């Protein structure tokens, strides 16, 4: 299986080089370079998470688990339409695609499928990022080749891997993004050069490579080392440095595809909001990333996809473990339970003197793909105890 895949991917490398060459020949205009991420003039930063699009070949790719009456007029283009409507309704500051962006086994040309899957984000000129799931690489491109293509697309802030860790980190698509204070007049926004919210994106892999452990992959020790080092040696150091030295550590959010084993801790009764309609398909081993997160203390929310029919958030030891719910129509779903996506908003504290301070709260809700794009399950994930 793996050998066969490698042979096919070698065969297609020439095709990939040809399309990469086209990209180099038509350079991305300067206006398509994503801007630095900042809180807006209202002191807010909004993230739209889109999980499991499972995009394949567009109009010819049929939907799964829709009502019988909907089957005949449903394809990948319904996923595209949903994404466009979400972006228009929410006007996010960042869109995060948490993997299984394309469904490899049914994809004819992965570059075309990726481009089509992300097209609404690119058309909206919204900064966006992607990580990989376990199905993205199941056509002809490897995970590395997929990330190398994704980072060339307009308006993306995705990275193949952080330069300082590229020589030791496992996987492709591990990186950190910083969200700086509002770019208001310096008098109101003395934190415009500080990262007030730190976003971590990780490659949770695909399938275990350890023969005695079956099933899905996990976040490796090398990735945890990179996370901890980035959080302590880079982000906190800058946060605590002059000018405008801040105390403690700025809050963070982590995005990846495969849930941590700790997601098992919640059933529909004790998840704070949302549904559990299926089991948690985490790795069959616990690599300790949750413990690393709790020990470090900055990450307030973890956002995954993978289990399409779960969309809850539950809090464990100060960390919210959230699912995005499924956005894609060529992905299995729960018939009659609309496709959906998760929004997260971080809001800044306004000090007594009217200046924006650090993050005050982190909220979330979901949007359903029904006529009104219903907004459901609004909740606070975190309130800064210092405010
Ligand atoms: C898919 O899109 C078609 C064309 O716009 C529409 O008629 C149909 O109702 C959509 N199906 C679903 C399940 O949303
Ligand atoms: C932030 O950095 C820019 C560019 O270095 C500088 O012009 C500006 O004064 C800085 N703002 C604050 C509040 O320190
Ligand atoms: C995280 O990094 C800090 C500072 O380098 C170190 O003291 C701590 O032991 C690290 N924690 C883990 C779990 O690696
Ligand atoms: C830790 O982070 C610092 C600051 O970004 C960087 O210089 C160093 O190379 C990193 N070390 C590791 C092991 O990633
Ligand atoms: C949720 O309830 C289940 C039993 O119904 C229990 O095993 C689990 O520990 C609970 N989780 C939390 C976070 O309270």
Coordinates of C-alpha atoms and ligand atoms in Angstrom, one line a residue:
X1 CA 0.0 0.0 0.0
X2 CA 2.6 2.5 1.1
X3 CA 5.1 1.4 -1.6
X4 CA 2.4 1.7 -4.3
X5 CA 1.6 5.1 -3.0
X6 CA 5.3 6.2 -3.2
X7 CA 5.6 4.9 -6.8
X8 CA 2.5 6.8 -7.8
X9 CA 3.7 10.0 -6.1
X10 CA 7.1 9.7 -7.9
X11 CA 5.3 9.4 -11.2
X12 CA 3.3 12.6 -10.4
X13 CA 6.2 14.7 -9.2
X14 CA 6.8 15.8 -12.8
X15 CA 3.2 17.0 -12.9
X16 CA 3.7 18.8 -9.6
X17 CA 6.9 20.5 -10.9
X18 CA 5.0 21.6 -13.9
X19 CA 2.3 23.3 -11.9
X20 CA 4.8 24.8 -9.4
X21 CA 6.6 26.2 -12.4
X22 CA 3.4 27.9 -13.6
X23 CA 3.1 29.4 -10.1
X24 CA 6.6 30.8 -10.3
X25 CA 5.9 32.2 -13.8
X26 CA 2.9 34.0 -12.6
X27 CA 4.1 35.5 -9.3
X28 CA 1.5 36.4 -6.6
X29 CA 0.9 40.1 -6.7
X30 CA 2.0 42.1 -3.7
X31 CA -1.6 42.8 -2.8
X32 CA -2.2 39.0 -2.4
X33 CA 0.5 38.9 0.4
X34 CA -1.4 38.4 3.7
X35 CA -1.1 41.1 6.2
X36 CA 0.1 40.8 9.7
X37 CA -2.6 39.6 12.1
X38 CA -4.0 42.3 14.5
X39 CA -6.9 42.9 16.7
X40 CA -9.4 45.2 15.0
X41 CA -10.4 48.7 16.1
X42 CA -13.1 47.2 18.3
X43 CA -10.5 45.2 20.1
X44 CA -11.6 41.9 18.6
X45 CA -10.0 39.1 16.5
X46 CA -12.3 36.5 14.9
X47 CA -11.3 33.0 13.7
X48 CA -13.4 30.8 11.5
X49 CA -12.5 27.1 11.8
X50 CA -13.5 24.9 8.8
X51 CA -13.1 21.2 9.5
X52 CA -13.2 18.3 7.1
X53 CA -14.2 19.7 3.7
X54 CA -13.3 16.4 2.1
X55 CA -13.2 18.2 -1.2
X56 CA -12.7 16.0 -4.3
X57 CA -13.4 16.9 -7.9
X58 CA -16.1 19.6 -7.6
X59 CA -19.4 19.3 -9.5
X60 CA -19.0 15.6 -10.2
X61 CA -18.4 14.6 -6.6
X62 CA -21.6 13.6 -4.8
X63 CA -22.6 14.4 -1.2
X64 CA -22.8 11.9 1.6
X65 CA -25.5 11.7 4.3
X66 CA -27.9 14.3 3.0
X67 CA -31.7 13.7 2.9
X68 CA -32.8 11.5 0.0
X69 CA -34.5 14.4 -1.7
X70 CA -31.3 16.4 -1.6
X71 CA -29.0 13.8 -3.1
X72 CA -29.6 14.6 -6.8
X73 CA -28.6 18.2 -6.5
X74 CA -25.7 18.0 -4.1
X75 CA -21.9 18.0 -4.8
X76 CA -18.6 19.5 -3.6
X77 CA -20.0 22.8 -4.8
X78 CA -22.3 22.9 -1.8
X79 CA -19.2 22.9 0.4
X80 CA -17.9 25.8 -1.6
X81 CA -21.3 27.7 -1.3
X82 CA -21.4 27.1 2.4
X83 CA -17.8 28.4 2.9
X84 CA -18.6 31.5 0.8
X85 CA -21.7 32.2 2.9
X86 CA -19.9 31.7 6.2
X87 CA -17.2 34.1 5.2
X88 CA -19.7 36.7 4.0
X89 CA -21.7 36.4 7.3
X90 CA -18.9 36.3 9.8
X91 CA -16.1 38.4 8.0
X92 CA -13.4 36.5 10.0
X93 CA -9.9 37.9 10.5
X94 CA -8.5 34.5 9.9
X95 CA -9.8 31.2 8.4
X96 CA -8.3 28.0 9.7
X97 CA -8.8 24.7 7.8
X98 CA -8.2 21.9 10.2
X99 CA -7.4 19.1 7.8
X100 CA -9.0 16.5 5.5
X101 CA -9.3 19.5 3.3
X102 CA -9.4 17.1 0.4
X103 CA -10.4 13.5 0.4
X104 CA -7.4 11.9 -1.3
X105 CA -8.9 8.5 -2.4
X106 CA -11.4 10.3 -4.6
X107 CA -9.2 13.1 -5.8
X108 CA -8.0 13.1 -9.5
X109 CA -5.6 16.0 -9.2
X110 CA -4.7 17.1 -5.6
X111 CA -3.4 20.6 -6.7
X112 CA -6.7 21.3 -8.4
X113 CA -8.7 20.0 -5.5
X114 CA -6.8 22.0 -2.9
X115 CA -7.1 25.1 -5.0
X116 CA -10.8 24.6 -5.4
X117 CA -11.3 23.8 -1.7
X118 CA -9.6 27.0 -0.6
X119 CA -11.0 29.2 -3.4
X120 CA -13.6 31.0 -1.3
X121 CA -11.0 32.0 1.3
X122 CA -8.7 33.3 -1.4
X123 CA -11.5 35.1 -3.2
X124 CA -12.5 36.8 0.0
X125 CA -8.8 38.0 0.5
X126 CA -9.1 36.9 4.1
X127 CA -5.8 35.6 5.6
X128 CA -6.1 31.8 6.0
X129 CA -4.1 28.8 7.1
X130 CA -4.4 25.1 6.8
X131 CA -3.1 22.0 8.5
X132 CA -3.4 18.4 7.1
X133 CA -5.7 15.6 8.2
X134 CA -5.3 11.9 7.6
X135 CA -6.9 11.9 4.1
X136 CA -5.2 14.8 2.4
X137 CA -2.2 12.8 1.2
X138 CA -4.2 9.8 0.0
X139 CA -4.0 10.7 -3.7
X140 CA -0.6 11.4 -5.3
X141 CA 1.1 14.1 -3.2
X142 CA 2.9 13.4 0.0
X143 CA 2.2 15.5 3.1
X144 CA 5.3 17.6 2.5
X145 CA 4.3 18.2 -1.1
X146 CA 0.8 19.2 -0.1
X147 CA 2.1 21.8 2.4
X148 CA 4.7 23.0 -0.1
X149 CA 1.8 23.7 -2.5
X150 CA -0.5 25.3 0.1
X151 CA 2.1 27.9 1.2
X152 CA 2.3 29.2 -2.4
X153 CA -1.4 30.1 -2.5
X154 CA -2.6 33.7 -2.2
X155 CA -3.5 35.1 1.2
X156 CA -2.2 32.1 3.2
X157 CA -0.1 32.4 6.3
X158 CA 0.5 28.7 6.3
X159 CA 4.1 27.4 6.8
X160 CA 5.7 24.1 5.9
X161 CA 7.5 24.2 9.2
X162 CA 9.2 26.8 11.4
X163 CA 12.7 27.5 10.2
X164 CA 14.3 27.1 13.6
X165 CA 12.8 23.7 14.1
X166 CA 12.7 22.3 10.6
X167 CA 15.7 20.1 11.2
X168 CA 14.1 18.2 14.1
X169 CA 10.3 18.5 14.0
X170 CA 8.1 15.7 12.9
X171 CA 5.4 16.3 10.3
X172 CA 4.6 19.2 7.9
X173 CA 2.5 22.2 8.8
X174 CA 3.7 23.0 12.3
X175 CA 3.8 26.8 12.9
X176 CA 2.9 29.6 15.2
X177 CA 1.1 32.9 14.3
X178 CA 1.0 35.9 16.5
X179 CA -2.0 38.3 16.8
X180 CA -0.7 41.8 17.7
X181 CA -2.6 44.6 19.4
X182 CA -4.9 46.9 17.5
X183 CA -3.3 49.2 15.0
X184 CA -5.2 52.2 16.4
X185 CA -3.5 55.5 17.1
X186 CA -0.5 54.6 19.3
X187 CA -2.0 56.4 22.2
X188 CA -4.9 53.9 22.3
X189 CA -3.0 50.9 21.4
X190 CA 0.3 50.8 23.2
X191 CA 0.4 47.0 22.6
X192 CA 0.4 47.2 18.9
X193 CA 3.8 45.5 18.7
X194 CA 3.0 42.7 21.2
X195 CA 1.5 39.4 20.4
X196 CA -1.6 39.3 22.6
X197 CA -2.9 36.0 21.3
X198 CA -0.7 33.1 20.1
X199 CA -2.0 30.6 17.6
X200 CA -0.3 27.2 17.3
X201 CA -0.9 24.9 14.3
X202 CA 0.3 21.3 14.4
X203 CA 0.5 18.3 12.2
X204 CA -1.3 15.5 14.0
X205 CA -0.2 13.1 11.3
X206 CA -2.2 10.4 9.6
X207 CA -1.7 6.7 10.7
X208 CA 0.6 5.2 13.2
X209 CA 4.0 4.0 11.8
X210 CA 4.6 1.9 14.9
X211 CA 3.6 -1.7 14.0
X212 CA 2.5 -2.6 17.5
X213 CA 0.2 0.4 17.8
X214 CA -2.6 0.4 15.2
X215 CA -4.8 3.3 14.2
X216 CA -4.3 7.1 14.0
X217 CA -1.1 9.1 14.5
X218 CA -0.3 11.5 17.3
X219 CA 1.6 14.7 18.2
X220 CA 5.2 13.7 18.6
X221 CA 7.7 14.6 21.3
X222 CA 9.6 16.8 18.8
X223 CA 6.4 18.8 18.2
X224 CA 5.8 19.2 21.9
X225 CA 9.4 20.4 22.3
X226 CA 8.9 23.0 19.6
X227 CA 5.6 24.1 21.1
X228 CA 7.1 24.5 24.6
X229 CA 10.2 26.2 23.3
X230 CA 8.1 28.7 21.1
X231 CA 5.8 29.5 24.0
X232 CA 8.6 30.1 26.6
X233 CA 11.7 31.2 24.7
X234 CA 10.0 33.2 22.0
X235 CA 6.5 34.4 22.8
X236 CA 6.6 34.8 26.6
X237 CA 10.0 36.4 26.4
X238 CA 8.8 39.0 24.0
X239 CA 5.5 39.5 26.0
X240 CA 7.5 40.2 29.1
X241 CA 10.1 42.5 27.5
X242 CA 10.3 46.3 27.4
X243 CA 8.8 48.5 26.0
X244 CA 5.4 47.9 27.6
X245 CA 6.4 44.7 29.4
X246 CA 3.4 42.5 30.2
X247 CA 3.1 40.1 33.0
X248 CA 2.6 36.3 32.7
X249 CA 1.9 34.7 29.4
X250 CA -0.5 35.7 26.6
X251 CA -3.3 33.2 26.0
X252 CA -3.1 30.8 23.0
X253 CA -5.2 28.6 20.9
X254 CA -4.1 25.3 19.2
X255 CA -5.5 23.9 15.9
X256 CA -4.9 20.5 14.4
X257 CA -6.9 17.5 13.0
X258 CA -6.9 14.4 15.1
X259 CA -8.4 14.8 18.6
X260 CA -6.3 14.1 21.7
X261 CA -7.3 11.0 23.8
X262 CA -8.5 13.4 26.4
X263 CA -11.5 14.2 24.2
X264 CA -12.9 10.9 25.5
X265 CA -13.4 12.6 28.9
X266 CA -16.7 14.1 27.7
X267 CA -20.0 12.7 26.9
X268 CA -23.1 14.8 25.8
X269 CA -23.9 15.4 29.5
X270 CA -20.7 17.0 30.7
X271 CA -19.5 18.7 27.5
X272 CA -20.3 22.3 28.1
X273 CA -22.1 22.8 24.7
X274 CA -22.7 20.8 21.6
X275 CA -23.2 17.2 20.6
X276 CA -21.4 13.9 20.8
X277 CA -22.9 11.7 18.1
X278 CA -19.9 9.3 17.7
X279 CA -16.8 8.0 19.4
X280 CA -13.5 9.9 19.6
X281 CA -11.1 8.5 17.0
X282 CA -7.9 9.6 18.7
X283 CA -4.6 7.7 18.6
X284 CA -4.6 4.5 20.6
X285 CA -1.7 5.8 22.6
X286 CA -1.3 9.0 24.6
X287 CA 1.8 11.0 23.5
X288 CA 1.3 13.6 26.3
X289 CA 0.5 16.7 24.4
X290 CA -2.4 17.5 26.7
X291 CA -0.2 17.3 29.7
X292 CA 2.4 19.5 27.9
X293 CA -0.4 22.1 27.3
X294 CA -1.7 22.0 30.8
X295 CA 1.9 22.3 32.2
X296 CA 2.7 25.3 30.0
X297 CA -0.7 27.0 30.8
X298 CA -1.1 29.4 27.8
X299 CA -3.4 27.4 25.5
X300 CA -7.0 27.9 26.5
X301 CA -8.6 26.1 23.6
X302 CA -7.8 23.1 21.4
X303 CA -9.7 22.9 18.1
X304 CA -9.8 19.7 16.0
X305 CA -12.0 18.0 13.3
X306 CA -11.7 14.4 12.3
X307 CA -14.8 13.1 14.1
X308 CA -17.5 14.7 11.9
X309 CA -20.4 14.1 14.1
X310 CA -19.0 15.6 17.2
X311 CA -19.1 19.4 17.7
X312 CA -18.9 19.9 21.5
X313 CA -16.5 21.8 23.7
X314 CA -15.6 20.5 27.2
X315 CA -13.2 22.0 29.7
X316 CA -10.6 19.9 31.3
X317 CA -7.9 21.3 33.7
X318 CA -8.4 24.8 32.3
X319 CA -8.2 23.8 28.6
X320 CA -11.2 23.7 26.4
X321 CA -11.3 20.7 24.1
X322 CA -13.5 21.6 21.1
X323 CA -14.6 20.0 17.9
X324 CA -15.3 22.0 14.8
X325 CA -18.1 19.7 13.4
X326 CA -18.1 18.8 9.8
X327 CA -18.2 21.4 7.0
X328 CA -17.9 19.2 3.9
X329 CA -20.7 17.6 1.9
X330 CA -18.5 14.8 0.5
X331 CA -17.7 13.8 4.1
X332 CA -19.7 11.4 6.1
X333 CA -22.2 13.1 8.4
X334 CA -25.3 12.5 10.5
X335 CA -28.2 12.8 8.1
X336 CA -30.4 15.7 9.1
X337 CA -27.7 17.3 11.3
X338 CA -26.6 20.3 9.2
X339 CA -23.0 20.8 8.1
X340 CA -21.4 23.4 10.4
X341 CA -18.3 25.5 11.3
X342 CA -17.0 27.0 14.4
X343 CA -16.2 30.7 15.1
X344 CA -13.9 31.9 17.9
X345 CA -13.6 35.5 19.0
X346 CA -11.0 36.9 21.3
X347 CA -11.7 40.3 22.8
X348 CA -9.4 42.8 24.4
X349 CA -9.8 44.5 27.8
X350 CA -10.2 48.2 27.7
X351 CA -8.3 49.8 30.6
X352 CA -9.7 52.5 32.8
X353 CA -7.8 55.1 30.8
X354 CA -9.5 53.9 27.6
X355 CA -6.5 52.0 26.2
X356 CA -6.7 48.5 24.9
X357 CA -5.0 46.0 27.2
X358 CA -4.5 42.2 26.9
X359 CA -7.1 39.6 26.0
X360 CA -10.2 39.7 28.3
X361 CA -12.3 36.9 27.0
X362 CA -12.5 34.1 24.4
X363 CA -15.9 33.2 23.0
X364 CA -17.2 30.7 20.5
X365 CA -20.3 29.7 18.6
X366 CA -21.2 27.6 15.5
X367 CA -22.9 28.4 12.2
X368 CA -25.1 25.8 10.6
X369 CA -25.6 25.5 6.9
X370 CA -29.3 26.1 6.9
X371 CA -31.3 28.9 5.3
X372 CA -30.4 31.4 8.0
X373 CA -26.9 30.1 8.7
X374 CA -28.2 29.6 12.3
X375 CA -25.8 30.7 15.0
X376 CA -25.9 28.1 17.8
X377 CA -24.1 27.1 21.1
X378 CA -22.6 30.5 21.9
X379 CA -20.4 30.2 25.0
X380 CA -17.5 31.8 26.8
X381 CA -14.4 29.6 26.7
X382 CA -12.2 31.8 28.9
X383 CA -12.4 34.9 30.9
X384 CA -9.2 36.4 32.0
X385 CA -9.1 36.2 35.8
X386 CA -6.9 39.3 35.9
X387 CA -9.6 41.5 34.4
Ligands
LIG1 C1 -26.8 22.1 -2.9 O1 -26.8 23.2 -3.8 C2 -27.9 23.1 -4.7 C3 -27.6 24.2 -5.8 O2 -27.5 25.5 -5.2 C4 -29.1 23.3 -3.9 O3 -30.2 23.3 -4.8 C5 -29.2 22.2 -2.9 O4 -30.4 22.5 -2.0 C6 -28.0 22.2 -2.0 N1 -28.1 21.0 -1.2 C7 -27.9 21.1 0.2 C8 -28.0 19.8 0.9 O5 -27.7 22.1 0.8
LIG2 C1 5.6 49.6 17.0 O1 6.6 49.4 16.0 C2 6.6 50.4 15.0 C3 7.6 50.0 13.9 O2 8.8 49.6 14.5 C4 6.9 51.8 15.6 O3 6.8 52.8 14.6 C5 5.8 52.1 16.6 O4 6.0 53.3 17.3 C6 5.7 51.0 17.6 N1 4.6 51.2 18.5 C7 4.6 51.2 19.8 C8 3.4 51.5 20.6 O5 5.7 50.9 20.4
LIG3 C1 9.4 24.0 28.6 O1 10.5 24.9 28.5 C2 10.9 25.4 29.7 C3 11.9 26.6 29.4 O2 12.8 26.1 28.4 C4 11.5 24.3 30.5 O3 11.9 24.8 31.8 C5 10.5 23.2 30.7 O4 11.0 22.1 31.4 C6 9.9 22.8 29.4 N1 8.8 21.8 29.6 C7 8.7 20.7 28.9 C8 7.5 19.9 29.2 O5 9.5 20.4 28.1
LIG4 C1 13.7 27.9 20.8 O1 13.3 29.2 20.4 C2 14.3 30.2 20.2 C3 13.6 31.5 20.0 O2 12.7 31.5 19.0 C4 15.1 29.7 19.0 O3 16.2 30.6 18.8 C5 15.7 28.3 19.3 O4 16.4 27.9 18.2 C6 14.6 27.4 19.6 N1 15.1 26.1 20.0 C7 14.5 24.9 19.6 C8 15.1 23.7 20.1 O5 13.6 24.9 18.9
LIG5 C1 -18.1 13.1 32.1 O1 -18.9 12.0 32.5 C2 -18.3 10.7 32.4 C3 -19.3 9.7 32.8 O2 -20.6 9.9 32.3 C4 -17.1 10.6 33.2 O3 -16.4 9.3 33.0 C5 -16.1 11.7 32.9 O4 -15.0 11.7 33.7 C6 -16.8 13.1 33.0 N1 -15.9 14.1 32.5 C7 -15.7 15.3 33.2 C8 -14.7 16.2 32.6 O5 -16.3 15.5 34.2

